[in-house]
CSV table of C-alpha atoms in Angstrom, one decimal:
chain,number,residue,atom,x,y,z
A,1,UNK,CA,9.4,-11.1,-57.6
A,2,UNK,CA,9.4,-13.1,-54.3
A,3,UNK,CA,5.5,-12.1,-53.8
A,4,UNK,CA,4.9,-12.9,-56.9
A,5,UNK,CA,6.3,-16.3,-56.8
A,6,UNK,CA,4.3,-16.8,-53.3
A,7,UNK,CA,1.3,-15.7,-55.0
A,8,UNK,CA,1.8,-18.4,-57.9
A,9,UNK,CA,2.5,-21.0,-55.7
A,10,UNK,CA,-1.0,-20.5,-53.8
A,11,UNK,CA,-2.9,-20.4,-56.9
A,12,UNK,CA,-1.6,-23.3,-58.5
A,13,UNK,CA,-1.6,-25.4,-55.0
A,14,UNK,CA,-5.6,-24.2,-53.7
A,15,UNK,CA,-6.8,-25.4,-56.8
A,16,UNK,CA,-9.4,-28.1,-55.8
A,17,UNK,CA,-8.0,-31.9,-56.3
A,18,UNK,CA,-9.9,-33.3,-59.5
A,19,UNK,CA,-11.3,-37.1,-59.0
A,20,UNK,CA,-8.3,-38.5,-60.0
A,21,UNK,CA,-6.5,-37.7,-57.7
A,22,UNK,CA,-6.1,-37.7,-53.4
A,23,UNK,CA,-3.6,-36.8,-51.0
A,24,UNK,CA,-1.2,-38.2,-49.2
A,25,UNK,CA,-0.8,-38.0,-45.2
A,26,UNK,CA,0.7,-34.7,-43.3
A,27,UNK,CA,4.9,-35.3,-43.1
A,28,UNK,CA,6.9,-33.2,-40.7
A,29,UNK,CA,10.4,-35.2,-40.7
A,30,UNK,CA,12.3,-32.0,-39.7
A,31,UNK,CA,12.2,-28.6,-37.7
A,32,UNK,CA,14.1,-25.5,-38.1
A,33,UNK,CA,15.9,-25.7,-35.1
A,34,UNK,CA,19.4,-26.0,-37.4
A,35,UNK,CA,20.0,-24.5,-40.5
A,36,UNK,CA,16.0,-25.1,-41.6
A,37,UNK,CA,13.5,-26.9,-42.3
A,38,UNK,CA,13.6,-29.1,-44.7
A,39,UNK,CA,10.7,-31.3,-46.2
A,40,UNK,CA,12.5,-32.7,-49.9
A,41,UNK,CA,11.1,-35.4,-51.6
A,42,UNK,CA,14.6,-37.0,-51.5
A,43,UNK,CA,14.5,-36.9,-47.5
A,44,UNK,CA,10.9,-38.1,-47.4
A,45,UNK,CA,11.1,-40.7,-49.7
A,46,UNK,CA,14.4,-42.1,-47.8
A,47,UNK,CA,12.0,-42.2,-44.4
A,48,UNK,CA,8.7,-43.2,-45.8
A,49,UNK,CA,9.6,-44.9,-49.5
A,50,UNK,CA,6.3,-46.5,-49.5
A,51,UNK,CA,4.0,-43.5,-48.3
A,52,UNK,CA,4.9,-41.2,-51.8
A,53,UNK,CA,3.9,-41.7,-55.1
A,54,UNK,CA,6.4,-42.1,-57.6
A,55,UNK,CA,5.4,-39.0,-59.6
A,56,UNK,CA,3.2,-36.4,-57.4
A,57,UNK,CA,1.2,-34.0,-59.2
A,58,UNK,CA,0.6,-31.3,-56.5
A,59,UNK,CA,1.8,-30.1,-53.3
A,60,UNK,CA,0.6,-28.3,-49.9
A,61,UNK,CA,3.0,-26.9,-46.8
A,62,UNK,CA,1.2,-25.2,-43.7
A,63,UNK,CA,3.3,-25.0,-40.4
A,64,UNK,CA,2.4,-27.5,-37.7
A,65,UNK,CA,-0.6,-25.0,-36.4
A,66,UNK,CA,-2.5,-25.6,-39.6
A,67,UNK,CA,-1.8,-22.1,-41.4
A,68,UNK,CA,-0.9,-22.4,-45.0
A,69,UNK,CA,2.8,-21.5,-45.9
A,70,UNK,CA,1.6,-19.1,-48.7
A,71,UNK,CA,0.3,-17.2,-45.7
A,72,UNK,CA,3.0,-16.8,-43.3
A,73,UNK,CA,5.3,-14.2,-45.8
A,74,UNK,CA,8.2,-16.7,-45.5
A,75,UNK,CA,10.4,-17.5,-48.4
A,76,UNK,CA,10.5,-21.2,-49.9
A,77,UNK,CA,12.7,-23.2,-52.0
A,78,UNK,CA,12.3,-25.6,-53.4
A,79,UNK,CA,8.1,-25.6,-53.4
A,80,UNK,CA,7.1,-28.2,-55.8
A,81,UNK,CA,6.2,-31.5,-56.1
A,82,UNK,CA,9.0,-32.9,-57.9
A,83,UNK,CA,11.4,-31.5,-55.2
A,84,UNK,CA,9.8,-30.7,-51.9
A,85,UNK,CA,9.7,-28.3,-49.8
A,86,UNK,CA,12.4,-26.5,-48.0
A,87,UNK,CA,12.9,-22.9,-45.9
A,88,UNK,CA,16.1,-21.6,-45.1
A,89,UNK,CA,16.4,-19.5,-41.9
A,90,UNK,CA,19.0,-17.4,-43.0
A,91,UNK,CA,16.6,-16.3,-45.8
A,92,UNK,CA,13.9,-15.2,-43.5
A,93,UNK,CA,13.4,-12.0,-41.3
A,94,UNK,CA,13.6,-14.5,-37.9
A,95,UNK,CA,13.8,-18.0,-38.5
A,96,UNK,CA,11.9,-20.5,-40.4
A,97,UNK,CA,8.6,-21.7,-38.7
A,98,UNK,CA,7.7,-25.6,-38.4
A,99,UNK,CA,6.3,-27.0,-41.2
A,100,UNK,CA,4.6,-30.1,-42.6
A,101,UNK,CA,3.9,-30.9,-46.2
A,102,UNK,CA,1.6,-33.3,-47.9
A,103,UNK,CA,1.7,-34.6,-51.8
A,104,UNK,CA,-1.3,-34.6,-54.5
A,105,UNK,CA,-1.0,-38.6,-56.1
A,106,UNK,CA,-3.1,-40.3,-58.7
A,107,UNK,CA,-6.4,-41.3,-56.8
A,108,UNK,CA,-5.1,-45.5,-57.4
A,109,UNK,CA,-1.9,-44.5,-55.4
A,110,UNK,CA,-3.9,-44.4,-52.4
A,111,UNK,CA,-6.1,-47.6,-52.7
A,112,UNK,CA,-4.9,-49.1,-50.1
A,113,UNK,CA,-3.9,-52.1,-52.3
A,114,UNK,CA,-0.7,-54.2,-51.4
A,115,UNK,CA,0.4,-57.3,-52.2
A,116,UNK,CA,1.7,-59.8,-50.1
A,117,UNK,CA,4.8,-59.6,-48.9
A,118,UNK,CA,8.0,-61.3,-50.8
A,119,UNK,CA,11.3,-63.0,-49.3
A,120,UNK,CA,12.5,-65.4,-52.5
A,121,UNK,CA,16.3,-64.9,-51.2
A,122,UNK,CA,18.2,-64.3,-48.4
A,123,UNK,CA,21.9,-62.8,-47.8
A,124,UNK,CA,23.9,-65.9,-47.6
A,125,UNK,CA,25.3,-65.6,-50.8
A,126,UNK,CA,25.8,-62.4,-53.0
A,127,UNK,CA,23.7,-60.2,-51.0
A,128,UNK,CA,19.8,-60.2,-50.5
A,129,UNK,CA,17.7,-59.8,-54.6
A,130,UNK,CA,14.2,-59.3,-54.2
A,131,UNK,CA,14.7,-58.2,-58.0
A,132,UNK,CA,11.0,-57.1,-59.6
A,133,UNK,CA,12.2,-60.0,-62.4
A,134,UNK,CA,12.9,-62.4,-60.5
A,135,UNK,CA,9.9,-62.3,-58.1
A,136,UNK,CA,7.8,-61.9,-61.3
A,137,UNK,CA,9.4,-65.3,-62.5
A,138,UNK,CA,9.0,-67.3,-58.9
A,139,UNK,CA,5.1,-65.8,-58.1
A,140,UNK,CA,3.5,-65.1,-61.3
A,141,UNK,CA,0.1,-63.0,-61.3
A,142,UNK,CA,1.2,-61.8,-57.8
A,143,UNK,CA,2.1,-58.6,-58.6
A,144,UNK,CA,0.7,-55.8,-60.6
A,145,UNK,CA,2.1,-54.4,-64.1
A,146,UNK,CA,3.2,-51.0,-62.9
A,147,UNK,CA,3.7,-51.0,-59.4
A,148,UNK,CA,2.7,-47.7,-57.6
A,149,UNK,CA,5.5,-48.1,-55.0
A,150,UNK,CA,7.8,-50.8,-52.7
A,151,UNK,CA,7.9,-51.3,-49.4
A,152,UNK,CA,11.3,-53.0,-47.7
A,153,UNK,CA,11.5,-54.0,-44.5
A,154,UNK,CA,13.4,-56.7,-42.5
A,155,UNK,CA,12.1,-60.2,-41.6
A,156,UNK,CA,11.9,-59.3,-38.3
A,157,UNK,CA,9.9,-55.7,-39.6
A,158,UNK,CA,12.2,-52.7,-39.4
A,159,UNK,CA,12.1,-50.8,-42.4
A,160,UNK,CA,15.5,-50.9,-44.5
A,161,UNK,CA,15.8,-46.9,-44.2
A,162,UNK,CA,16.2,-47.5,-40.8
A,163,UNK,CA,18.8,-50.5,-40.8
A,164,UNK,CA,21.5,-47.9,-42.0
A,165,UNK,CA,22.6,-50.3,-44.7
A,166,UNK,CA,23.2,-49.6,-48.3
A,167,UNK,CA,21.3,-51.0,-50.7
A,168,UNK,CA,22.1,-51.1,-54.9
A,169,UNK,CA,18.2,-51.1,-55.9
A,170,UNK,CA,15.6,-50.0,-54.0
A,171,UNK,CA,12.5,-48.9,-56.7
A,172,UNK,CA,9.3,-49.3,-57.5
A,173,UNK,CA,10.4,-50.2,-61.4
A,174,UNK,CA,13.3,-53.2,-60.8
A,175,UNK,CA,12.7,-53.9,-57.1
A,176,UNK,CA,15.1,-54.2,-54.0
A,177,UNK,CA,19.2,-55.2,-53.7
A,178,UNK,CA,21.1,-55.1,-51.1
A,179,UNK,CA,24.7,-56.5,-51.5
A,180,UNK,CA,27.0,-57.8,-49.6
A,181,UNK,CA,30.3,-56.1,-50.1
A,182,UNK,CA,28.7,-52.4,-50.3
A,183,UNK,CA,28.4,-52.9,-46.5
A,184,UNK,CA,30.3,-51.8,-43.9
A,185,UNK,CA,33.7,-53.9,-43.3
A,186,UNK,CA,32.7,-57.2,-41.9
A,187,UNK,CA,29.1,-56.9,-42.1
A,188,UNK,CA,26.6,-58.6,-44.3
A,189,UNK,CA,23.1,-57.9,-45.9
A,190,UNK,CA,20.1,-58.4,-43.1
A,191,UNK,CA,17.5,-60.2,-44.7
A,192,UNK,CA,14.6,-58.5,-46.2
A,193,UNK,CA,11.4,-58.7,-47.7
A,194,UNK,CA,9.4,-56.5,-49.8
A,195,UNK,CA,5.7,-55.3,-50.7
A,196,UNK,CA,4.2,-53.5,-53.6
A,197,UNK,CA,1.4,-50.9,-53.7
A,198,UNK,CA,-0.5,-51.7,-56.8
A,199,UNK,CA,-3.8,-49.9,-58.3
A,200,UNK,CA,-7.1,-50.9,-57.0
A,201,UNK,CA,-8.1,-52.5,-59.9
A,202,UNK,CA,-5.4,-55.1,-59.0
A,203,UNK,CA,-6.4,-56.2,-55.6
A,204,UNK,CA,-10.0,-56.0,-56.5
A,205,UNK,CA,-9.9,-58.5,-58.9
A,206,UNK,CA,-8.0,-61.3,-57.4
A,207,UNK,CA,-8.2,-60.4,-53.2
A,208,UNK,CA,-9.7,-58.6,-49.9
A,209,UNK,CA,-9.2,-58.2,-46.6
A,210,UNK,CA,-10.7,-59.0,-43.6
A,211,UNK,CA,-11.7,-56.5,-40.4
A,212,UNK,CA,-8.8,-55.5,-38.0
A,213,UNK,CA,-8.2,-58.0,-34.9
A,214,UNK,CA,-6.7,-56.7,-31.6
A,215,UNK,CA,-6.9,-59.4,-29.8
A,216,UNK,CA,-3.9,-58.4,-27.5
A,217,UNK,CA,-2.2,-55.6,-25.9
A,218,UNK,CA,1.1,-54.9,-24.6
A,219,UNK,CA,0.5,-54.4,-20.8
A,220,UNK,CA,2.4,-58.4,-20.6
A,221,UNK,CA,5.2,-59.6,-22.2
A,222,UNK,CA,4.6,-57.7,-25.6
A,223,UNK,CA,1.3,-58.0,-28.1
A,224,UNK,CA,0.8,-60.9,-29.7
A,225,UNK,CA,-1.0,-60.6,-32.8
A,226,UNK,CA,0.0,-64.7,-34.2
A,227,UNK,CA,-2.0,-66.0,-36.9
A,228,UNK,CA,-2.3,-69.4,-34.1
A,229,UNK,CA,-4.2,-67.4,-32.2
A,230,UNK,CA,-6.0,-65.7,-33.8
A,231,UNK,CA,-7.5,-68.6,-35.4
A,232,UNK,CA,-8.4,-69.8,-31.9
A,233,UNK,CA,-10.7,-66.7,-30.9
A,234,UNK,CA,-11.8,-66.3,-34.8
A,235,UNK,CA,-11.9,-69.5,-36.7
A,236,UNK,CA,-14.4,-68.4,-39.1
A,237,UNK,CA,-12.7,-65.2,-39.8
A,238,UNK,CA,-9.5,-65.2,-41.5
A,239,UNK,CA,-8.8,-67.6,-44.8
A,240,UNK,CA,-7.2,-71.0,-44.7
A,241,UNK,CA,-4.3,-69.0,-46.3
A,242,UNK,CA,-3.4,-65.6,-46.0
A,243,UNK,CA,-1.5,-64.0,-48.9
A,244,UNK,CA,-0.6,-60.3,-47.1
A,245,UNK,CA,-1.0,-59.0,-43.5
A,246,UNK,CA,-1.2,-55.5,-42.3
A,247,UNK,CA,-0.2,-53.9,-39.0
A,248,UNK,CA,-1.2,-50.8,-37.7
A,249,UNK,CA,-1.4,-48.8,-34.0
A,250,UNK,CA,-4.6,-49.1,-32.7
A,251,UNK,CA,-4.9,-45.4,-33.6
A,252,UNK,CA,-4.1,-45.9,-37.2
A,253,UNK,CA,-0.1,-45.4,-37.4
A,254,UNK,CA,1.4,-48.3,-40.1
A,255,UNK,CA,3.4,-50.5,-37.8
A,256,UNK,CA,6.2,-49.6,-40.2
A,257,UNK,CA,6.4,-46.5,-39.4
A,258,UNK,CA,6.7,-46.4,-35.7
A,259,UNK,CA,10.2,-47.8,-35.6
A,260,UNK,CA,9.8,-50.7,-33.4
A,261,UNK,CA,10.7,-54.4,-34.0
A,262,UNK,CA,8.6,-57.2,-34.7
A,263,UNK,CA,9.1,-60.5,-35.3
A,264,UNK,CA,6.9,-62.4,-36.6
A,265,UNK,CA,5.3,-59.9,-39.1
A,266,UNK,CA,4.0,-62.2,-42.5
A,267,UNK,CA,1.1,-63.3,-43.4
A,268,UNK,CA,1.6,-67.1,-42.4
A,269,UNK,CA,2.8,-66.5,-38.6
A,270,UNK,CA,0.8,-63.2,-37.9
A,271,UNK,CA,2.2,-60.3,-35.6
A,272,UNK,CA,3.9,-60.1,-32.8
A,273,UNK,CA,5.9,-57.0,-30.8
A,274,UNK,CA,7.7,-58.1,-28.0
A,275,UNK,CA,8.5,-55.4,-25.2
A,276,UNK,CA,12.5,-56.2,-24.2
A,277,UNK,CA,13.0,-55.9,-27.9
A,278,UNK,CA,12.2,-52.6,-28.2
A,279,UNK,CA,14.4,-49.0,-27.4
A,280,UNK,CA,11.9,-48.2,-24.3
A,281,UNK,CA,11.3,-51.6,-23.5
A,282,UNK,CA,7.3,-51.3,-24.5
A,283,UNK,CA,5.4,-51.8,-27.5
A,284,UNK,CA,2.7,-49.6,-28.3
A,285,UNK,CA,-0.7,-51.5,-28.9
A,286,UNK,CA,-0.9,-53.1,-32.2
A,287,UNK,CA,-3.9,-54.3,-34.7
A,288,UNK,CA,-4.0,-56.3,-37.7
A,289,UNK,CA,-5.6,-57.7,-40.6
A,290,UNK,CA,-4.8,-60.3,-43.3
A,291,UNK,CA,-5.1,-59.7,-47.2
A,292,UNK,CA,-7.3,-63.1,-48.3
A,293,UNK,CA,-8.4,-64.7,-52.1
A,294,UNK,CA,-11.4,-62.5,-53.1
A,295,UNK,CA,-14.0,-65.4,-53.0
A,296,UNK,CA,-13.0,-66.0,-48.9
A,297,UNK,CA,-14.8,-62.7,-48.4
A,298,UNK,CA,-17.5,-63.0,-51.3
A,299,UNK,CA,-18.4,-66.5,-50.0
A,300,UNK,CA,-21.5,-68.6,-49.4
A,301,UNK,CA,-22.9,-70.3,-46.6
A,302,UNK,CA,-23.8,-74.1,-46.1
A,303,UNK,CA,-26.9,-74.8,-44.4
A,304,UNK,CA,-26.2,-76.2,-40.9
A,305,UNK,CA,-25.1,-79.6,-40.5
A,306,UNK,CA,-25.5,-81.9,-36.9
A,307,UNK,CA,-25.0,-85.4,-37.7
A,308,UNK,CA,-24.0,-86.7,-34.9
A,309,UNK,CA,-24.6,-85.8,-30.6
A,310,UNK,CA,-22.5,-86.6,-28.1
A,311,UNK,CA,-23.9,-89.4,-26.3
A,312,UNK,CA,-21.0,-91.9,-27.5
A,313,UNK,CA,-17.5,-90.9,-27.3
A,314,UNK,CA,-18.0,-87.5,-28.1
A,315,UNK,CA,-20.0,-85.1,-31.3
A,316,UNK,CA,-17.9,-85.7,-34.4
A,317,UNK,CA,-19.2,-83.5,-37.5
A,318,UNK,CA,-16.0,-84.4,-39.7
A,319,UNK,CA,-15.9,-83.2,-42.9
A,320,UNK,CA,-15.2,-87.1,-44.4
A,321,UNK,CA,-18.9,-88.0,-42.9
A,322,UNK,CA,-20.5,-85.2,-43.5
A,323,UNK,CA,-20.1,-85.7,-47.4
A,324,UNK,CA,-21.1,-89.2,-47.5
A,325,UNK,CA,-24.7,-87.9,-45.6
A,326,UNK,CA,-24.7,-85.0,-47.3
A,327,UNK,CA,-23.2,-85.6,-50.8
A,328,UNK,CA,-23.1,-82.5,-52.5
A,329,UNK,CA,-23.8,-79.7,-50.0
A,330,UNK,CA,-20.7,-79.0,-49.1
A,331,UNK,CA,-17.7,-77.8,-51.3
A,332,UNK,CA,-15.0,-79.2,-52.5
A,333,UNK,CA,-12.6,-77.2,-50.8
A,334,UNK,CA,-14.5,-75.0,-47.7
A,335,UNK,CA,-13.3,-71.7,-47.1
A,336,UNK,CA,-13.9,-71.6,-43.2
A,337,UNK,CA,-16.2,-73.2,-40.3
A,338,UNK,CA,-18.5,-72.3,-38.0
A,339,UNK,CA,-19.5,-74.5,-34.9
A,340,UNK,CA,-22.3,-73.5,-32.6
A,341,UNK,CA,-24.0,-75.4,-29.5
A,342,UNK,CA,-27.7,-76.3,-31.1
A,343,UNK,CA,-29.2,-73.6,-28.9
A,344,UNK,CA,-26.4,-71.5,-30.7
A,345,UNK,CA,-24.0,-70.6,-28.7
A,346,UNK,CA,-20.2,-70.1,-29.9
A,347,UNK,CA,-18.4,-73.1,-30.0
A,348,UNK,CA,-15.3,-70.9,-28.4
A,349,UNK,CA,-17.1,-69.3,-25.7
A,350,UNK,CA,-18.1,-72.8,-24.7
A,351,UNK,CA,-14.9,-73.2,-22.6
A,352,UNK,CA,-14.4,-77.0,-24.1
A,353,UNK,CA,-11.4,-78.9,-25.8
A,354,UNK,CA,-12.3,-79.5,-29.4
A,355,UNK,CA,-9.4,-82.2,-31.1
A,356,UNK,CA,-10.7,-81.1,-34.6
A,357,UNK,CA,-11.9,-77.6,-35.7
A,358,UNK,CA,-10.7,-76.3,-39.1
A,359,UNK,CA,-12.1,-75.8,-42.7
A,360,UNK,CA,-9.8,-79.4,-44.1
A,361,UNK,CA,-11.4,-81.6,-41.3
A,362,UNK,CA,-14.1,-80.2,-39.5
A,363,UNK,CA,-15.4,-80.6,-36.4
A,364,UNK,CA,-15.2,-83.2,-32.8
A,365,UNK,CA,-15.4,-82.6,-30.0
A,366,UNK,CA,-14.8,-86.1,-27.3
A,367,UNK,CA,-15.9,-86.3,-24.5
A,368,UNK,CA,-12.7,-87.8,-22.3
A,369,UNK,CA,-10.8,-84.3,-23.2
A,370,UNK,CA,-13.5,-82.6,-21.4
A,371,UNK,CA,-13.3,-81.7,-17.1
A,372,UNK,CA,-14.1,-84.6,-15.2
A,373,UNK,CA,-17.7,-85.9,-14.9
A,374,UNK,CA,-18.3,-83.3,-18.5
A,375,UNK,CA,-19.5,-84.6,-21.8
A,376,UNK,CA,-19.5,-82.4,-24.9
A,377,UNK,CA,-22.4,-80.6,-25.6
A,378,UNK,CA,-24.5,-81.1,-28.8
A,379,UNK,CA,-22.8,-79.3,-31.8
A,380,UNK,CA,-23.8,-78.4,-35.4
A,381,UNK,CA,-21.7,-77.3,-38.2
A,382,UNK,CA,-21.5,-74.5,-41.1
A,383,UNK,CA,-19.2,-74.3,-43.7
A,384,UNK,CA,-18.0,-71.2,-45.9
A,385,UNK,CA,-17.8,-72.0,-49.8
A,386,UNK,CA,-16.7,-69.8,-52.3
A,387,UNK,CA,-19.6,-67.9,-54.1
A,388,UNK,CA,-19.9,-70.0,-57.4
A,389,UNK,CA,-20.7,-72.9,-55.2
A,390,UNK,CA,-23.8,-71.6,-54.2
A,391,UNK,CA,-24.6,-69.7,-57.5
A,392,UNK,CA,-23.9,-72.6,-59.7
């Protein structure tokens, strides 16, 4: 009956994946070194509640080396995808090998679309209730109808599994609660905030993202991944106001995953890791990228403007003058800026003080912030609109 079973299993889990469907990443939270190894959905989901999909539709286990489970003679149980995975060592002829298991999910699960992240209350009262109602109520259109899964973290970015706090709700239907009094004697709520995983459809619509920026690394103080900053180095790349943000290891890991600390991590500060703060004193190397409104990315470009030079107090392309010289070539409400020397070099790798340089203002440059006996150089300006402007 046992071979039997095996066999089953292996014809039901080889079958190839349909194209509605994909697969979720390898997970290997245990090792058989006690009584087993065991794999369940419940202990996955508890570790990685946002990297599962509510309802899985297949399963696959191989041990660590990469040989499938169906071919190592072992015996499993559970083996499906509404349980797990799980081998027993007294059930075997030696002990359990290591495994790893990975899940089958509808093909939207694994869009990659988030929304931003959510912090409407904090734990000062009752306890901390990012309820799915009530941020439904406070951001409207901001989240999708049926969300694929949640994602909880603290402000400060450790995931809630890992805070060892209880929480009431904590699903992808009603949302997140953490209360107060179902902590440990004299010990409140942290504060947390939370993230959906939608279909792709949602984010697709309405949002995109921008590239990855690493513009630090942690061989100093920490990496610093701020949104301040990185406006600095890439003042044409990132929107006016970022609705999400995204963190990963320069090798790919999700920042949240990694079980460091991180404070800032939202999408109107940026990143940052510091090194004291964490349990060997060193961050590991950090990227990120920011979740924008769709027409940032699908914008248009202005033709270049250079109204003034810098022969007086300095080259001032504001935004105010440019649209009384150039009435209707600009936007109403630009997207981003670009400033380049006339013979076009980067503004930023110029090595000069600007006073002005955002998409609200735009550009000037004077010529007393400058080193001594240094005027500004001659600068010309480029605004990003949002695609209708330059369709219409």
């Amino acid at each position: 009956m046992g071979k039997f079973l095996r066999l089953l299993l292996l014809t039901v889990l080889v079958l190839p994946a349909c194209a509605s469907t994909c697969t979720t990443r390898w997970f290997d939270r245990d090792d058989p070194s006690g009584v087993g190894d065991f794999e369940t959905l419940a202990d996955l989901r508890k570790e990685y509640p946002m990297d599962i999909c509510p309802k899985p539709t297949g399963i696959e286990a191989q041990t660590v080396e990469g040989t499938p489970a169906s071919s190592t003679g072992q015996i499993f149980h559970p083996f499906n995808p509404k349980e797990g995975f799980a081998c027993v060592n007294k059930e075997q002829k030696y002990f359990c090998l290591d495994y790893k298991v990975r899940f089958t999910c509808p093909s939207n699960f694994c869009s990659g679309c988030t929304t931003r992240w959510f912090d409407r209350d904090n734990p000062s009262g009752k306890g901390d209730y990012e309820l799915l109602s009530n941020l439904r109520s406070e951001y409207p259109g901001g989240i999708c109808d049926e969300p694929l899964a949640i994602n909880v973290q603290t402000v400060d970015g450790r995931p809630a599994v890992k805070t060892g706090q209880r929480f009431s709700v904590y699903d992808t239907t009603r949302g997140f609660a953490c209360v107060n009094t179902e902590q440990v004697p004299g010990q409140s709520c942290l504060d947390y905030v939370v993230q959906f995983t939608c279909p792709e459809s949602f984010c697709s619509a309405s949002t995109c993202t921008t590239r990855w920026f690493d513009r630090d690394d942690p061989s100093g103080v920490g990496d610093f991944e701020t949104l301040a900053d990185l406006r600095r180095e890439y003042p044409t790349d990132i929107c006016p106001e970022p609705i999400g943000i995204e963190a990963q290891t320069v090798e790919g890991t999700p920042a949240s995953s990694t079980g460091q600390i991180f404070h800032p991590f939202n999408p109107k500060e940026g990143f940052a890791c510091v090194n004291k703060e964490q349990y060997k004193r060193s961050c590991l190397d950090y990227k990120v990228r920011f979740t924008c409104p769709s027409n940032f990315c699908s914008g248009c470009m202005t033709q270049w403007f250079d109204r003034d030079g810098p022969s007086g107090r300095g080259d001032y392309e504001l935004l105010s003058n440019l649209r009384s010289e150039y009435p209707g070539k600009i936007c109403a409400e630009p997207l981003a800026i670009n400033v380049q020397t006339l013979d076009g070099i980067p503004a930023l790798k110029t090595g000069q003080k600007f006073s002005v340089y955002d998409p609200t203002q735009g550009f000037a440059c004077v010529n007393d912030e400058q080193k001594p006996g240094r005027s500004c150089h001659d600068y010309r300006v480029q605004f990003t609109c949002p695609g209708s402007f330059c369709s219409g």
